[in-house]
Amino acid sequence: MDAQNKEVDALVQKITGLHAAISKLPSLSPSPDVDALFTDLVTACVPPSPVDVTKLGPEAQAMREGLIRLCSEAEGKLEAHYSDMLAAFDNPLDHLGVFPYYSNYINLSKLEYELLARYVPGGIAPARVAFIGSGPLPFSSYVLAARHLPDAVFDNYDLCGAANDRASKLFRADKDVGARMSFHTADVADLTDELATYDVVFLAALVGMAAEDKAKVIAHLGAHMADGAALVVRSAHGARGFLYPIVDPQDIGRGGFEVLAVCHPDDDVVNSVIIAQKSSDMHANGLRNGRGGQCARGTVPVVSPPCRFGEMVADVSQKREEFANAEVAF
């Protein structure tokens, strides 16, 4: 325990130093200094860590909240920069690889799709999908539409009109995905009847950065989404909670959903993923009839990424084949 405490103390001290350095930057627009500091930050936060950021003291908690806001601002500026760069191409979608973290979006969207397919009862074949908090570089919607949900129509929502203008330019030359992609400037709190038309709703990690704000957004979605519709919530785990808000599955349960799976990747996919479904038999207070414990802390179904299981099966099959060949050769 002492060794763990020392590890946590050292990490918090390092993150605090990086927060101080980032706070002194004159701008968070992409630059060598900005890139170097955020690279150091991500490098410090991504490895597995025993830290529970929800149990930090008040000073460290205030630092973490400020750091998440800085990360959000920097991420927005980075995405706007690359969105403008991509828009200069005749067909921007042919050049998405210029964004240095595009592969992360590919892996995250693949994980979300596989979790939906595995844990939503009956599987998924959505006709309409909403992405809340799509930003100026809507890679998640694009990857999902192009690779996993080829028949679905995507409505992307963002508070920022400039972000939506940038995003829409990326699809101007694409007659397939572009025809299924629309962008709307709106606050999720103002969406009501339209939410009931979606089969799946994705909630971006930085929509509602404070825990109480996130809980309000989820409760609003629970009040207006259709029964049986799926909700995908991006969260964080361990030290990655210094980069993104952590969503308590209990808040999702109280919002009118049944939590189906919680996945904490330990690779380059930084976000955790929570899969939930709008429940038709919730009490008004958000507790499931006779099954309120389903969403209690410590009893949620924490699962491994589906792809890991597939890799293990493939590896075992390969080993069996190698062993069989070795026996024959012998």
PDB file of C-alpha atoms in Angstrom, residues 45-203:
ATOM      1  CA  CYS A  45      -1.705   9.499 -17.829  1.00  0.00           C
ATOM      2  CA  VAL A  46      -2.202   6.591 -20.234  1.00  0.00           C
ATOM      3  CA  PRO A  47      -0.292   3.758 -18.447  1.00  0.00           C
ATOM      4  CA  PRO A  48      -2.266   1.741 -15.853  1.00  0.00           C
ATOM      5  CA  SER A  49      -2.224   3.473 -12.467  1.00  0.00           C
ATOM      6  CA  PRO A  50      -3.670   2.783  -9.006  1.00  0.00           C
ATOM      7  CA  VAL A  51      -4.845   6.391  -8.695  1.00  0.00           C
ATOM      8  CA  ASP A  52      -8.540   7.054  -8.092  1.00  0.00           C
ATOM      9  CA  VAL A  53      -8.949  10.662  -9.135  1.00  0.00           C
ATOM     10  CA  THR A  54     -12.394  10.853  -7.512  1.00  0.00           C
ATOM     11  CA  LYS A  55     -10.685  10.487  -4.103  1.00  0.00           C
ATOM     12  CA  LEU A  56      -8.114  13.236  -4.519  1.00  0.00           C
ATOM     13  CA  GLY A  57      -7.987  16.071  -2.000  1.00  0.00           C
ATOM     14  CA  PRO A  58      -9.658  19.419  -2.743  1.00  0.00           C
ATOM     15  CA  GLU A  59      -6.510  21.081  -4.096  1.00  0.00           C
ATOM     16  CA  ALA A  60      -5.669  18.217  -6.453  1.00  0.00           C
ATOM     17  CA  GLN A  61      -9.321  17.948  -7.479  1.00  0.00           C
ATOM     18  CA  ALA A  62      -9.411  21.637  -8.406  1.00  0.00           C
ATOM     19  CA  MET A  63      -6.191  21.185 -10.392  1.00  0.00           C
ATOM     20  CA  ARG A  64      -7.699  18.191 -12.240  1.00  0.00           C
ATOM     21  CA  GLU A  65     -10.881  20.094 -13.134  1.00  0.00           C
ATOM     22  CA  GLY A  66      -8.826  22.987 -14.474  1.00  0.00           C
ATOM     23  CA  LEU A  67      -6.617  20.604 -16.437  1.00  0.00           C
ATOM     24  CA  ILE A  68      -9.604  18.925 -18.100  1.00  0.00           C
ATOM     25  CA  ARG A  69     -10.845  22.351 -19.209  1.00  0.00           C
ATOM     26  CA  LEU A  70      -7.409  23.119 -20.668  1.00  0.00           C
ATOM     27  CA  CYS A  71      -7.367  19.750 -22.435  1.00  0.00           C
ATOM     28  CA  SER A  72     -10.799  20.480 -23.869  1.00  0.00           C
ATOM     29  CA  GLU A  73      -9.713  23.870 -25.193  1.00  0.00           C
ATOM     30  CA  ALA A  74      -6.487  22.481 -26.653  1.00  0.00           C
ATOM     31  CA  GLU A  75      -8.307  19.560 -28.264  1.00  0.00           C
ATOM     32  CA  GLY A  76     -10.790  21.955 -29.872  1.00  0.00           C
ATOM     33  CA  LYS A  77      -8.007  24.106 -31.293  1.00  0.00           C
ATOM     34  CA  LEU A  78      -6.104  21.055 -32.553  1.00  0.00           C
ATOM     35  CA  GLU A  79      -9.181  19.672 -34.290  1.00  0.00           C
ATOM     36  CA  ALA A  80     -10.033  23.060 -35.831  1.00  0.00           C
ATOM     37  CA  HIS A  81      -6.477  23.366 -37.146  1.00  0.00           C
ATOM     38  CA  TYR A  82      -6.554  19.967 -38.841  1.00  0.00           C
ATOM     39  CA  SER A  83     -10.104  20.415 -40.059  1.00  0.00           C
ATOM     40  CA  ASP A  84      -9.018  23.564 -41.921  1.00  0.00           C
ATOM     41  CA  MET A  85      -5.988  21.705 -43.287  1.00  0.00           C
ATOM     42  CA  LEU A  86      -8.138  18.819 -44.554  1.00  0.00           C
ATOM     43  CA  ALA A  87     -10.722  21.162 -46.075  1.00  0.00           C
ATOM     44  CA  ALA A  88      -8.050  22.433 -48.482  1.00  0.00           C
ATOM     45  CA  PHE A  89      -8.021  19.054 -50.290  1.00  0.00           C
ATOM     46  CA  ASP A  90     -10.414  18.305 -53.134  1.00  0.00           C
ATOM     47  CA  ASN A  91     -11.680  15.261 -51.224  1.00  0.00           C
ATOM     48  CA  PRO A  92     -10.795  15.722 -47.542  1.00  0.00           C
ATOM     49  CA  LEU A  93     -11.882  12.178 -46.614  1.00  0.00           C
ATOM     50  CA  ASP A  94      -9.027  10.763 -48.710  1.00  0.00           C
ATOM     51  CA  HIS A  95      -6.475  12.440 -46.437  1.00  0.00           C
ATOM     52  CA  LEU A  96      -7.685  11.791 -42.885  1.00  0.00           C
ATOM     53  CA  GLY A  97      -4.394  10.118 -42.055  1.00  0.00           C
ATOM     54  CA  VAL A  98      -2.701  13.525 -41.828  1.00  0.00           C
ATOM     55  CA  PHE A  99      -4.282  13.853 -38.388  1.00  0.00           C
ATOM     56  CA  PRO A 100      -1.758  12.241 -36.021  1.00  0.00           C
ATOM     57  CA  TYR A 101      -4.389  10.538 -33.835  1.00  0.00           C
ATOM     58  CA  TYR A 102      -6.735   9.278 -36.541  1.00  0.00           C
ATOM     59  CA  SER A 103      -5.925   5.640 -35.716  1.00  0.00           C
ATOM     60  CA  ASN A 104      -7.130   6.233 -32.152  1.00  0.00           C
ATOM     61  CA  TYR A 105     -10.557   7.203 -33.487  1.00  0.00           C
ATOM     62  CA  ILE A 106     -10.606   4.103 -35.689  1.00  0.00           C
ATOM     63  CA  ASN A 107      -9.876   1.894 -32.676  1.00  0.00           C
ATOM     64  CA  LEU A 108     -12.304   3.680 -30.346  1.00  0.00           C
ATOM     65  CA  SER A 109     -15.171   3.527 -32.839  1.00  0.00           C
ATOM     66  CA  LYS A 110     -14.460  -0.147 -33.524  1.00  0.00           C
ATOM     67  CA  LEU A 111     -14.549  -0.846 -29.793  1.00  0.00           C
ATOM     68  CA  GLU A 112     -17.845   1.016 -29.363  1.00  0.00           C
ATOM     69  CA  TYR A 113     -19.456  -0.811 -32.270  1.00  0.00           C
ATOM     70  CA  GLU A 114     -18.298  -4.218 -31.019  1.00  0.00           C
ATOM     71  CA  LEU A 115     -19.564  -3.497 -27.504  1.00  0.00           C
ATOM     72  CA  LEU A 116     -22.938  -2.404 -28.887  1.00  0.00           C
ATOM     73  CA  ALA A 117     -23.185  -5.517 -31.055  1.00  0.00           C
ATOM     74  CA  ARG A 118     -22.269  -7.796 -28.165  1.00  0.00           C
ATOM     75  CA  TYR A 119     -24.206  -6.328 -25.243  1.00  0.00           C
ATOM     76  CA  VAL A 120     -27.355  -4.692 -26.620  1.00  0.00           C
ATOM     77  CA  PRO A 121     -30.037  -7.407 -26.573  1.00  0.00           C
ATOM     78  CA  GLY A 122     -30.821  -8.523 -30.107  1.00  0.00           C
ATOM     79  CA  GLY A 123     -27.817  -6.680 -31.527  1.00  0.00           C
ATOM     80  CA  ILE A 124     -28.003  -3.379 -33.366  1.00  0.00           C
ATOM     81  CA  ALA A 125     -28.975  -2.291 -36.863  1.00  0.00           C
ATOM     82  CA  PRO A 126     -29.737   1.400 -36.287  1.00  0.00           C
ATOM     83  CA  ALA A 127     -31.460   3.520 -38.907  1.00  0.00           C
ATOM     84  CA  ARG A 128     -30.796   6.812 -37.107  1.00  0.00           C
ATOM     85  CA  VAL A 129     -27.829   7.742 -34.922  1.00  0.00           C
ATOM     86  CA  ALA A 130     -27.119  10.934 -32.982  1.00  0.00           C
ATOM     87  CA  PHE A 131     -23.658  12.061 -31.934  1.00  0.00           C
ATOM     88  CA  ILE A 132     -23.723  14.730 -29.220  1.00  0.00           C
ATOM     89  CA  GLY A 133     -20.575  16.875 -29.163  1.00  0.00           C
ATOM     90  CA  SER A 134     -19.225  16.048 -32.637  1.00  0.00           C
ATOM     91  CA  GLY A 135     -16.813  18.992 -32.961  1.00  0.00           C
ATOM     92  CA  PRO A 136     -14.989  20.339 -36.041  1.00  0.00           C
ATOM     93  CA  LEU A 137     -13.375  16.975 -36.851  1.00  0.00           C
ATOM     94  CA  PRO A 138     -16.142  14.349 -36.564  1.00  0.00           C
ATOM     95  CA  PHE A 139     -13.941  11.289 -37.028  1.00  0.00           C
ATOM     96  CA  SER A 140     -16.058   9.099 -34.755  1.00  0.00           C
ATOM     97  CA  SER A 141     -19.205   9.599 -36.805  1.00  0.00           C
ATOM     98  CA  TYR A 142     -17.293   9.118 -40.043  1.00  0.00           C
ATOM     99  CA  VAL A 143     -15.612   5.870 -38.961  1.00  0.00           C
ATOM    100  CA  LEU A 144     -18.863   4.471 -37.584  1.00  0.00           C
ATOM    101  CA  ALA A 145     -20.784   5.418 -40.738  1.00  0.00           C
ATOM    102  CA  ALA A 146     -18.148   4.242 -43.206  1.00  0.00           C
ATOM    103  CA  ARG A 147     -16.951   1.070 -41.515  1.00  0.00           C
ATOM    104  CA  HIS A 148     -19.605  -0.224 -39.148  1.00  0.00           C
ATOM    105  CA  LEU A 149     -23.047   1.277 -39.784  1.00  0.00           C
ATOM    106  CA  PRO A 150     -23.339   1.654 -43.575  1.00  0.00           C
ATOM    107  CA  ASP A 151     -27.122   2.016 -43.561  1.00  0.00           C
ATOM    108  CA  ALA A 152     -27.457   4.530 -40.720  1.00  0.00           C
ATOM    109  CA  VAL A 153     -28.127   8.262 -40.979  1.00  0.00           C
ATOM    110  CA  PHE A 154     -26.054  10.384 -38.578  1.00  0.00           C
ATOM    111  CA  ASP A 155     -27.177  13.639 -36.963  1.00  0.00           C
ATOM    112  CA  ASN A 156     -24.220  15.427 -35.382  1.00  0.00           C
ATOM    113  CA  TYR A 157     -24.843  18.058 -32.709  1.00  0.00           C
ATOM    114  CA  ASP A 158     -22.453  20.665 -31.375  1.00  0.00           C
ATOM    115  CA  LEU A 159     -22.845  23.939 -29.493  1.00  0.00           C
ATOM    116  CA  CYS A 160     -20.387  25.686 -31.809  1.00  0.00           C
ATOM    117  CA  GLY A 161     -21.652  26.799 -35.204  1.00  0.00           C
ATOM    118  CA  ALA A 162     -18.089  27.315 -36.475  1.00  0.00           C
ATOM    119  CA  ALA A 163     -17.247  23.708 -35.560  1.00  0.00           C
ATOM    120  CA  ASN A 164     -20.240  22.473 -37.548  1.00  0.00           C
ATOM    121  CA  ASP A 165     -19.304  24.639 -40.542  1.00  0.00           C
ATOM    122  CA  ARG A 166     -15.815  23.137 -40.515  1.00  0.00           C
ATOM    123  CA  ALA A 167     -17.140  19.600 -40.132  1.00  0.00           C
ATOM    124  CA  SER A 168     -19.631  19.869 -42.986  1.00  0.00           C
ATOM    125  CA  LYS A 169     -16.899  20.969 -45.429  1.00  0.00           C
ATOM    126  CA  LEU A 170     -15.095  17.657 -44.935  1.00  0.00           C
ATOM    127  CA  PHE A 171     -17.972  15.715 -46.513  1.00  0.00           C
ATOM    128  CA  ARG A 172     -18.710  17.977 -49.484  1.00  0.00           C
ATOM    129  CA  ALA A 173     -17.166  15.598 -52.045  1.00  0.00           C
ATOM    130  CA  ASP A 174     -18.464  12.321 -50.637  1.00  0.00           C
ATOM    131  CA  LYS A 175     -21.754  11.071 -52.061  1.00  0.00           C
ATOM    132  CA  ASP A 176     -22.099   8.075 -49.715  1.00  0.00           C
ATOM    133  CA  VAL A 177     -21.199   9.011 -46.138  1.00  0.00           C
ATOM    134  CA  GLY A 178     -21.691  12.692 -46.912  1.00  0.00           C
ATOM    135  CA  ALA A 179     -25.301  12.030 -47.894  1.00  0.00           C
ATOM    136  CA  ARG A 180     -25.911  10.340 -44.527  1.00  0.00           C
ATOM    137  CA  MET A 181     -24.227  13.014 -42.406  1.00  0.00           C
ATOM    138  CA  SER A 182     -25.858  16.225 -41.165  1.00  0.00           C
ATOM    139  CA  PHE A 183     -24.725  18.839 -38.644  1.00  0.00           C
ATOM    140  CA  HIS A 184     -26.831  20.842 -36.223  1.00  0.00           C
ATOM    141  CA  THR A 185     -25.892  23.703 -33.913  1.00  0.00           C
ATOM    142  CA  ALA A 186     -27.767  23.062 -30.674  1.00  0.00           C
ATOM    143  CA  ASP A 187     -27.465  22.544 -26.943  1.00  0.00           C
ATOM    144  CA  VAL A 188     -28.423  19.010 -25.972  1.00  0.00           C
ATOM    145  CA  ALA A 189     -30.637  20.521 -23.266  1.00  0.00           C
ATOM    146  CA  ASP A 190     -32.793  22.005 -26.037  1.00  0.00           C
ATOM    147  CA  LEU A 191     -33.292  18.687 -27.832  1.00  0.00           C
ATOM    148  CA  THR A 192     -36.538  16.936 -26.918  1.00  0.00           C
ATOM    149  CA  ASP A 193     -38.800  15.221 -29.460  1.00  0.00           C
ATOM    150  CA  GLU A 194     -35.966  14.571 -31.907  1.00  0.00           C
ATOM    151  CA  LEU A 195     -34.131  12.452 -29.330  1.00  0.00           C
ATOM    152  CA  ALA A 196     -36.940   9.895 -29.479  1.00  0.00           C
ATOM    153  CA  THR A 197     -36.191   9.251 -33.165  1.00  0.00           C
ATOM    154  CA  TYR A 198     -32.714   7.785 -32.618  1.00  0.00           C
ATOM    155  CA  ASP A 199     -31.827   4.127 -32.192  1.00  0.00           C
ATOM    156  CA  VAL A 200     -28.381   4.948 -30.773  1.00  0.00           C
ATOM    157  CA  VAL A 201     -27.057   8.128 -29.145  1.00  0.00           C
ATOM    158  CA  PHE A 202     -23.335   8.723 -28.614  1.00  0.00           C
ATOM    159  CA  LEU A 203     -22.301  11.183 -25.891  1.00  0.00           C
TER     160      LEU A 203
END
